[in-house]
PDB file of C-alpha atoms in Angstrom:
ATOM      1  CA  PHE A 745      27.679  46.813 -11.748  1.00  0.00           C
ATOM      2  CA  PRO A 746      30.773  47.710 -10.847  1.00  0.00           C
ATOM      3  CA  SER A 747      33.551  46.349 -13.132  1.00  0.00           C
ATOM      4  CA  HIS A 748      34.619  44.054 -10.260  1.00  0.00           C
ATOM      5  CA  ASP A 749      31.180  42.871  -9.400  1.00  0.00           C
ATOM      6  CA  MET A 750      31.188  41.893 -13.072  1.00  0.00           C
ATOM      7  CA  LEU A 751      34.947  39.812 -12.573  1.00  0.00           C
ATOM      8  CA  VAL A 752      33.393  37.880  -9.791  1.00  0.00           C
ATOM      9  CA  LEU A 753      30.399  37.119 -11.179  1.00  0.00           C
ATOM     10  CA  PHE A 754      31.809  35.713 -14.457  1.00  0.00           C
ATOM     11  CA  LEU A 755      34.517  33.701 -11.757  1.00  0.00           C
ATOM     12  CA  LEU A 756      31.477  31.891 -10.250  1.00  0.00           C
ATOM     13  CA  ALA A 757      29.393  31.375 -13.436  1.00  0.00           C
ATOM     14  CA  THR A 758      33.424  29.646 -14.535  1.00  0.00           C
ATOM     15  CA  ALA A 759      33.296  27.467 -10.941  1.00  0.00           C
ATOM     16  CA  ILE A 760      29.439  26.461 -11.560  1.00  0.00           C
ATOM     17  CA  TYR A 761      30.349  25.746 -15.126  1.00  0.00           C
ATOM     18  CA  GLY A 762      33.898  23.504 -14.297  1.00  0.00           C
ATOM     19  CA  VAL A 763      32.338  21.650 -11.301  1.00  0.00           C
ATOM     20  CA  PHE A 764      28.586  20.609 -14.171  1.00  0.00           C
ATOM     21  CA  SER A 765      31.312  19.844 -16.400  1.00  0.00           C
ATOM     22  CA  ILE A 766      33.831  18.173 -14.358  1.00  0.00           C
ATOM     23  CA  ALA A 767      30.026  15.975 -13.211  1.00  0.00           C
ATOM     24  CA  HIS A 768      29.423  15.584 -16.809  1.00  0.00           C
ATOM     25  CA  GLU A 769      32.414  13.759 -18.041  1.00  0.00           C
ATOM     26  CA  TRP A 770      32.651  11.353 -14.740  1.00  0.00           C
ATOM     27  CA  ARG A 771      28.615  10.318 -14.420  1.00  0.00           C
ATOM     28  CA  SER A 772      29.233   9.619 -18.345  1.00  0.00           C
ATOM     29  CA  GLU A 773      28.950   5.759 -18.697  1.00  0.00           C
ATOM     30  CA  PHE A 774      32.830   4.421 -19.665  1.00  0.00           C
ATOM     31  CA  HIS A 775      34.263   5.225 -22.927  1.00  0.00           C
ATOM     32  CA  PRO A 776      37.862   4.766 -22.678  1.00  0.00           C
ATOM     33  CA  ILE A 777      38.773   6.152 -26.038  1.00  0.00           C
ATOM     34  CA  THR A 778      37.351   9.501 -26.505  1.00  0.00           C
ATOM     35  CA  GLU A 779      37.239  11.063 -29.811  1.00  0.00           C
ATOM     36  CA  ILE A 780      39.897  14.077 -30.119  1.00  0.00           C
ATOM     37  CA  ASP A 781      38.540  17.042 -31.990  1.00  0.00           C
ATOM     38  CA  LEU A 782      41.788  18.600 -33.682  1.00  0.00           C
ATOM     39  CA  SER A 783      39.877  22.150 -34.657  1.00  0.00           C
ATOM     40  CA  PHE A 784      40.974  25.048 -33.154  1.00  0.00           C
ATOM     41  CA  SER A 785      37.668  25.800 -31.128  1.00  0.00           C
ATOM     42  CA  ALA A 786      37.696  22.764 -29.434  1.00  0.00           C
ATOM     43  CA  LEU A 787      40.656  23.745 -27.819  1.00  0.00           C
ATOM     44  CA  PRO A 788      39.690  25.748 -24.790  1.00  0.00           C
ATOM     45  CA  TYR A 789      36.813  23.488 -23.788  1.00  0.00           C
ATOM     46  CA  TYR A 790      40.007  20.773 -24.143  1.00  0.00           C
ATOM     47  CA  ALA A 791      42.330  23.113 -22.184  1.00  0.00           C
ATOM     48  CA  PHE A 792      39.457  24.335 -19.070  1.00  0.00           C
ATOM     49  CA  LEU A 793      38.746  20.053 -18.231  1.00  0.00           C
ATOM     50  CA  SER A 794      42.531  20.067 -17.906  1.00  0.00           C
ATOM     51  CA  ALA A 795      42.240  22.923 -15.915  1.00  0.00           C
ATOM     52  CA  MET A 796      39.353  21.640 -13.322  1.00  0.00           C
ATOM     53  CA  ARG A 797      40.900  18.098 -12.649  1.00  0.00           C
ATOM     54  CA  GLY A 798      44.584  21.066 -12.654  1.00  0.00           C
ATOM     55  CA  LEU A 799      42.445  22.235  -9.814  1.00  0.00           C
ATOM     56  CA  VAL A 800      40.767  19.585  -8.009  1.00  0.00           C
ATOM     57  CA  ALA A 801      44.605  17.602  -7.823  1.00  0.00           C
ATOM     58  CA  PHE A 802      45.429  21.478  -6.656  1.00  0.00           C
ATOM     59  CA  SER A 803      42.867  21.465  -3.918  1.00  0.00           C
ATOM     60  CA  ILE A 804      43.557  18.012  -2.934  1.00  0.00           C
ATOM     61  CA  SER A 805      47.501  18.828  -2.759  1.00  0.00           C
ATOM     62  CA  LEU A 806      47.070  21.723  -0.350  1.00  0.00           C
ATOM     63  CA  GLY A 807      45.175  19.969   2.135  1.00  0.00           C
ATOM     64  CA  PHE A 808      47.438  17.165   2.230  1.00  0.00           C
ATOM     65  CA  THR A 809      50.206  19.012   2.213  1.00  0.00           C
ATOM     66  CA  LEU A 810      48.912  21.737   5.742  1.00  0.00           C
ATOM     67  CA  ILE A 811      47.845  18.552   7.222  1.00  0.00           C
ATOM     68  CA  VAL A 812      50.915  15.953   6.624  1.00  0.00           C
ATOM     69  CA  GLY A 813      53.269  18.888   6.103  1.00  0.00           C
ATOM     70  CA  TYR A 814      51.959  19.922   9.916  1.00  0.00           C
ATOM     71  CA  MET A 815      51.993  16.772  11.677  1.00  0.00           C
ATOM     72  CA  ALA A 816      55.704  16.344  10.484  1.00  0.00           C
ATOM     73  CA  ALA A 817      56.985  19.757  11.863  1.00  0.00           C
ATOM     74  CA  LYS A 818      55.571  18.918  15.023  1.00  0.00           C
ATOM     75  CA  SER A 819      55.637  15.406  15.650  1.00  0.00           C
ATOM     76  CA  LYS A 820      59.064  13.439  16.040  1.00  0.00           C
ATOM     77  CA  THR A 821      57.687  10.593  14.888  1.00  0.00           C
ATOM     78  CA  ALA A 822      55.221  11.415  12.571  1.00  0.00           C
ATOM     79  CA  GLU A 823      58.905  13.231  11.329  1.00  0.00           C
ATOM     80  CA  LYS A 824      60.771  10.347  11.206  1.00  0.00           C
ATOM     81  CA  ILE A 825      58.192   8.168   9.240  1.00  0.00           C
ATOM     82  CA  ILE A 826      57.253  10.681   6.482  1.00  0.00           C
ATOM     83  CA  ILE A 827      59.231  13.068   5.419  1.00  0.00           C
ATOM     84  CA  PRO A 828      61.478   9.096   4.167  1.00  0.00           C
ATOM     85  CA  LEU A 829      58.291   8.338   2.965  1.00  0.00           C
ATOM     86  CA  ILE A 830      57.676  11.490   0.985  1.00  0.00           C
ATOM     87  CA  ASP A 831      61.059  11.167  -0.425  1.00  0.00           C
ATOM     88  CA  ILE A 832      61.095   7.730  -1.462  1.00  0.00           C
ATOM     89  CA  LEU A 833      57.306   8.449  -3.045  1.00  0.00           C
ATOM     90  CA  GLN A 834      58.769  11.651  -5.147  1.00  0.00           C
ATOM     91  CA  SER A 835      61.471   9.645  -6.683  1.00  0.00           C
ATOM     92  CA  ILE A 836      58.990   8.137  -8.281  1.00  0.00           C
ATOM     93  CA  PRO A 837      57.639   8.588 -11.870  1.00  0.00           C
ATOM     94  CA  VAL A 838      54.488   9.250 -12.215  1.00  0.00           C
ATOM     95  CA  LEU A 839      54.373   5.938 -15.249  1.00  0.00           C
ATOM     96  CA  GLY A 840      55.353   4.346 -12.038  1.00  0.00           C
ATOM     97  CA  PHE A 841      51.963   4.600 -10.050  1.00  0.00           C
ATOM     98  CA  LEU A 842      49.400   4.900 -13.431  1.00  0.00           C
ATOM     99  CA  PRO A 843      48.961   1.078 -14.546  1.00  0.00           C
ATOM    100  CA  GLY A 844      48.555  -0.391 -11.158  1.00  0.00           C
ATOM    101  CA  LEU A 845      46.172   2.168 -10.069  1.00  0.00           C
ATOM    102  CA  LEU A 846      44.884   2.726 -13.579  1.00  0.00           C
ATOM    103  CA  LEU A 847      43.356  -0.844 -13.375  1.00  0.00           C
ATOM    104  CA  GLY A 848      42.482  -0.977  -9.793  1.00  0.00           C
ATOM    105  CA  LEU A 849      39.831   2.019 -10.758  1.00  0.00           C
ATOM    106  CA  VAL A 850      38.503   0.516 -13.260  1.00  0.00           C
ATOM    107  CA  ALA A 851      37.879  -2.124 -11.932  1.00  0.00           C
ATOM    108  CA  ILE A 852      36.410  -0.351  -9.184  1.00  0.00           C
ATOM    109  CA  PHE A 853      33.900   1.457 -11.401  1.00  0.00           C
ATOM    110  CA  PRO A 854      33.207  -0.880 -14.839  1.00  0.00           C
ATOM    111  CA  GLU A 855      29.901   1.769 -15.868  1.00  0.00           C
ATOM    112  CA  ARG A 856      31.388   5.266 -15.231  1.00  0.00           C
ATOM    113  CA  ASN A 857      34.064   7.262 -16.406  1.00  0.00           C
ATOM    114  CA  PHE A 858      34.788   7.608 -12.999  1.00  0.00           C
ATOM    115  CA  GLY A 859      37.936   5.287 -11.851  1.00  0.00           C
ATOM    116  CA  LEU A 860      39.541   7.173 -15.296  1.00  0.00           C
ATOM    117  CA  GLU A 861      38.618  10.665 -14.204  1.00  0.00           C
ATOM    118  CA  LEU A 862      40.205   9.401 -10.524  1.00  0.00           C
ATOM    119  CA  ALA A 863      43.172   8.352 -11.872  1.00  0.00           C
ATOM    120  CA  ALA A 864      43.854  11.492 -14.290  1.00  0.00           C
ATOM    121  CA  ILE A 865      43.557  13.787 -10.900  1.00  0.00           C
ATOM    122  CA  ILE A 866      45.744  11.259  -8.508  1.00  0.00           C
ATOM    123  CA  MET A 867      48.607  11.408 -11.471  1.00  0.00           C
ATOM    124  CA  ILE A 868      48.730  15.206 -11.265  1.00  0.00           C
ATOM    125  CA  PHE A 869      48.837  15.344  -7.378  1.00  0.00           C
ATOM    126  CA  THR A 870      51.442  12.965  -8.111  1.00  0.00           C
ATOM    127  CA  GLY A 871      53.154  15.919  -9.155  1.00  0.00           C
ATOM    128  CA  GLN A 872      52.281  18.440  -7.162  1.00  0.00           C
ATOM    129  CA  VAL A 873      52.448  17.242  -3.632  1.00  0.00           C
ATOM    130  CA  TRP A 874      55.335  16.172  -2.838  1.00  0.00           C
ATOM    131  CA  ASN A 875      57.048  19.152  -3.930  1.00  0.00           C
ATOM    132  CA  MET A 876      54.701  21.290  -1.415  1.00  0.00           C
ATOM    133  CA  THR A 877      54.577  19.243   1.271  1.00  0.00           C
ATOM    134  CA  LEU A 878      58.307  18.948   1.796  1.00  0.00           C
ATOM    135  CA  GLY A 879      58.487  22.959   1.352  1.00  0.00           C
ATOM    136  CA  TYR A 880      55.433  23.462   3.416  1.00  0.00           C
ATOM    137  CA  TYR A 881      57.305  21.206   6.255  1.00  0.00           C
ATOM    138  CA  THR A 882      60.672  22.816   6.197  1.00  0.00           C
ATOM    139  CA  SER A 883      59.148  26.249   6.407  1.00  0.00           C
ATOM    140  CA  LEU A 884      57.627  25.511   9.776  1.00  0.00           C
ATOM    141  CA  LYS A 885      60.484  24.235  11.234  1.00  0.00           C
ATOM    142  CA  SER A 886      62.576  27.619  10.216  1.00  0.00           C
ATOM    143  CA  ILE A 887      60.381  29.458  12.410  1.00  0.00           C
ATOM    144  CA  PRO A 888      62.708  31.502  14.459  1.00  0.00           C
ATOM    145  CA  GLY A 889      62.194  30.643  18.116  1.00  0.00           C
ATOM    146  CA  GLU A 890      61.499  34.209  19.012  1.00  0.00           C
ATOM    147  CA  PHE A 891      58.356  33.364  17.585  1.00  0.00           C
ATOM    148  CA  ASN A 892      57.072  30.505  19.492  1.00  0.00           C
ATOM    149  CA  GLU A 893      58.449  32.308  22.324  1.00  0.00           C
ATOM    150  CA  ALA A 894      56.653  35.434  21.565  1.00  0.00           C
ATOM    151  CA  SER A 895      53.136  32.702  21.132  1.00  0.00           C
ATOM    152  CA  ALA A 896      54.104  31.044  24.160  1.00  0.00           C
ATOM    153  CA  VAL A 897      53.648  34.444  26.214  1.00  0.00           C
ATOM    154  CA  MET A 898      50.950  35.414  24.438  1.00  0.00           C
ATOM    155  CA  GLY A 899      48.828  32.167  25.761  1.00  0.00           C
ATOM    156  CA  LEU A 900      47.600  31.282  22.231  1.00  0.00           C
ATOM    157  CA  ASN A 901      46.892  27.759  21.335  1.00  0.00           C
ATOM    158  CA  TRP A 902      48.167  25.586  18.627  1.00  0.00           C
ATOM    159  CA  LYS A 903      44.431  26.690  16.094  1.00  0.00           C
ATOM    160  CA  GLU A 904      45.594  30.718  17.290  1.00  0.00           C
ATOM    161  CA  ARG A 905      49.577  30.030  16.743  1.00  0.00           C
ATOM    162  CA  LEU A 906      48.370  28.427  13.587  1.00  0.00           C
ATOM    163  CA  LEU A 907      46.820  31.383  12.044  1.00  0.00           C
ATOM    164  CA  ARG A 908      48.257  33.339  13.404  1.00  0.00           C
ATOM    165  CA  VAL A 909      51.688  32.838  12.845  1.00  0.00           C
ATOM    166  CA  GLU A 910      52.674  29.570  11.704  1.00  0.00           C
ATOM    167  CA  LEU A 911      50.361  30.034   8.384  1.00  0.00           C
ATOM    168  CA  PRO A 912      51.237  34.044   7.291  1.00  0.00           C
ATOM    169  CA  TYR A 913      54.898  33.375   7.864  1.00  0.00           C
ATOM    170  CA  SER A 914      54.587  29.896   5.551  1.00  0.00           C
ATOM    171  CA  ALA A 915      52.320  32.137   3.212  1.00  0.00           C
ATOM    172  CA  VAL A 916      54.935  33.192   1.110  1.00  0.00           C
ATOM    173  CA  ASN A 917      57.329  29.675   0.714  1.00  0.00           C
ATOM    174  CA  LEU A 918      53.323  27.892   0.310  1.00  0.00           C
ATOM    175  CA  ALA A 919      52.365  30.070  -2.475  1.00  0.00           C
ATOM    176  CA  TRP A 920      55.614  29.850  -4.914  1.00  0.00           C
ATOM    177  CA  ASN A 921      55.735  26.055  -4.302  1.00  0.00           C
ATOM    178  CA  SER A 922      52.382  26.396  -4.987  1.00  0.00           C
ATOM    179  CA  LEU A 923      52.820  27.669  -8.457  1.00  0.00           C
ATOM    180  CA  LEU A 924      55.590  25.438  -9.127  1.00  0.00           C
ATOM    181  CA  SER A 925      54.150  22.115  -9.009  1.00  0.00           C
ATOM    182  CA  MET A 926      50.770  23.571 -10.600  1.00  0.00           C
ATOM    183  CA  ALA A 927      53.134  24.497 -13.370  1.00  0.00           C
ATOM    184  CA  GLY A 928      54.320  21.058 -13.075  1.00  0.00           C
ATOM    185  CA  GLY A 929      51.437  19.338 -13.820  1.00  0.00           C
ATOM    186  CA  TRP A 930      50.927  20.418 -16.974  1.00  0.00           C
ATOM    187  CA  PHE A 931      53.966  18.196 -18.363  1.00  0.00           C
ATOM    188  CA  PHE A 932      51.808  15.125 -16.947  1.00  0.00           C
ATOM    189  CA  LEU A 933      48.965  15.842 -18.545  1.00  0.00           C
ATOM    190  CA  ILE A 934      50.180  13.473 -21.858  1.00  0.00           C
ATOM    191  CA  THR A 935      50.519  10.674 -19.468  1.00  0.00           C
ATOM    192  CA  CYS A 936      47.152  11.521 -17.662  1.00  0.00           C
ATOM    193  CA  GLU A 937      44.550  11.848 -20.231  1.00  0.00           C
ATOM    194  CA  ALA A 938      46.354   9.687 -22.645  1.00  0.00           C
ATOM    195  CA  PHE A 939      48.116   6.113 -22.111  1.00  0.00           C
ATOM    196  CA  THR A 940      48.125   2.782 -23.295  1.00  0.00           C
ATOM    197  CA  LEU A 941      48.694  -0.505 -20.854  1.00  0.00           C
ATOM    198  CA  GLY A 942      49.000  -3.664 -23.472  1.00  0.00           C
ATOM    199  CA  GLU A 943      46.133  -3.558 -26.173  1.00  0.00           C
ATOM    200  CA  ASN A 944      44.294  -1.187 -24.147  1.00  0.00           C
ATOM    201  CA  GLN A 945      43.964   2.459 -24.856  1.00  0.00           C
ATOM    202  CA  TYR A 946      43.166   5.151 -22.491  1.00  0.00           C
ATOM    203  CA  ARG A 947      41.970   8.863 -23.474  1.00  0.00           C
ATOM    204  CA  LEU A 948      39.798  11.345 -21.652  1.00  0.00           C
ATOM    205  CA  PRO A 949      38.771  14.680 -23.337  1.00  0.00           C
ATOM    206  CA  GLY A 950      41.175  17.225 -22.448  1.00  0.00           C
ATOM    207  CA  ILE A 951      44.315  19.565 -23.558  1.00  0.00           C
ATOM    208  CA  GLY A 952      47.067  16.138 -23.241  1.00  0.00           C
ATOM    209  CA  ALA A 953      44.903  14.132 -25.613  1.00  0.00           C
ATOM    210  CA  TYR A 954      44.498  16.886 -28.126  1.00  0.00           C
ATOM    211  CA  MET A 955      48.610  17.068 -27.902  1.00  0.00           C
ATOM    212  CA  ASP A 956      48.537  13.566 -27.617  1.00  0.00           C
ATOM    213  CA  VAL A 957      46.549  12.991 -31.156  1.00  0.00           C
ATOM    214  CA  ALA A 958      47.812  15.664 -33.109  1.00  0.00           C
ATOM    215  CA  ILE A 959      51.257  14.222 -33.015  1.00  0.00           C
ATOM    216  CA  GLN A 960      49.911  11.147 -33.393  1.00  0.00           C
ATOM    217  CA  GLN A 961      48.239  12.571 -36.468  1.00  0.00           C
ATOM    218  CA  ASN A 962      51.765  14.852 -37.030  1.00  0.00           C
ATOM    219  CA  ASP A 963      49.284  17.866 -36.844  1.00  0.00           C
ATOM    220  CA  THR A 964      51.679  20.815 -36.467  1.00  0.00           C
ATOM    221  CA  ALA A 965      49.726  23.955 -35.637  1.00  0.00           C
ATOM    222  CA  ALA A 966      47.176  21.764 -34.096  1.00  0.00           C
ATOM    223  CA  ILE A 967      50.357  20.649 -31.983  1.00  0.00           C
ATOM    224  CA  VAL A 968      51.446  24.460 -31.958  1.00  0.00           C
ATOM    225  CA  LEU A 969      48.252  25.400 -30.735  1.00  0.00           C
ATOM    226  CA  ALA A 970      48.003  22.755 -27.785  1.00  0.00           C
ATOM    227  CA  LEU A 971      51.358  24.297 -26.925  1.00  0.00           C
ATOM    228  CA  ILE A 972      50.907  27.722 -26.195  1.00  0.00           C
ATOM    229  CA  ALA A 973      47.781  26.803 -24.990  1.00  0.00           C
ATOM    230  CA  MET A 974      49.563  24.885 -22.155  1.00  0.00           C
ATOM    231  CA  THR A 975      52.202  27.764 -21.555  1.00  0.00           C
ATOM    232  CA  LYS A 976      49.089  29.973 -20.760  1.00  0.00           C
ATOM    233  CA  LYS A 977      47.506  28.326 -18.805  1.00  0.00           C
ATOM    234  CA  ALA A 978      50.910  27.782 -16.627  1.00  0.00           C
ATOM    235  CA  HIS A 979      51.638  30.916 -16.192  1.00  0.00           C
TER     236      HIS A 979
END
């Protein structure tokens, strides 16, 4: 096979493996505290699980951005509601969402780890989405008037204008904010994958939990390895 075909097959196999790994974690029996192996050989798997959570959260963030950012840019009524609401939500720290969300999801899914996994993904989502949405909204609002006039002269409907004018114009800004948001999501990993509420502890397998346990055990080598892994993933 040509090299690019092999790369595509590798990426496809990785994606399939990731989907099955996450599905297994979500469907597994409820176990709030996962034992973390601090050996070097276990780190790639933990990093992979964290990356998959980040990608799921990013996919949700991107969908939210394209829909809500578009609504805010195109509707004056929606703009007056959405933009102030986002300003308020982005000022709330991740820990402000965590307690109620976690307890609610665990109560809804008491027998499976689905609630814990979903809570972690939503926490990462809140660390990504506001920046992306505001960036996309700003790009749409800054489209030159000549572009809109040309779209009207060409008779483009809203779908054609979105695909041929608005998305291409906002693509660079959206890609840049996506990179920043995806990297920023890594800073919430320890909070999302290892947290304590009162006397109850919750820990999901991932690089954030790996880092948390390494800090608790004062394992300098494991801490350094986790930092290197997080830096590589962020890039």
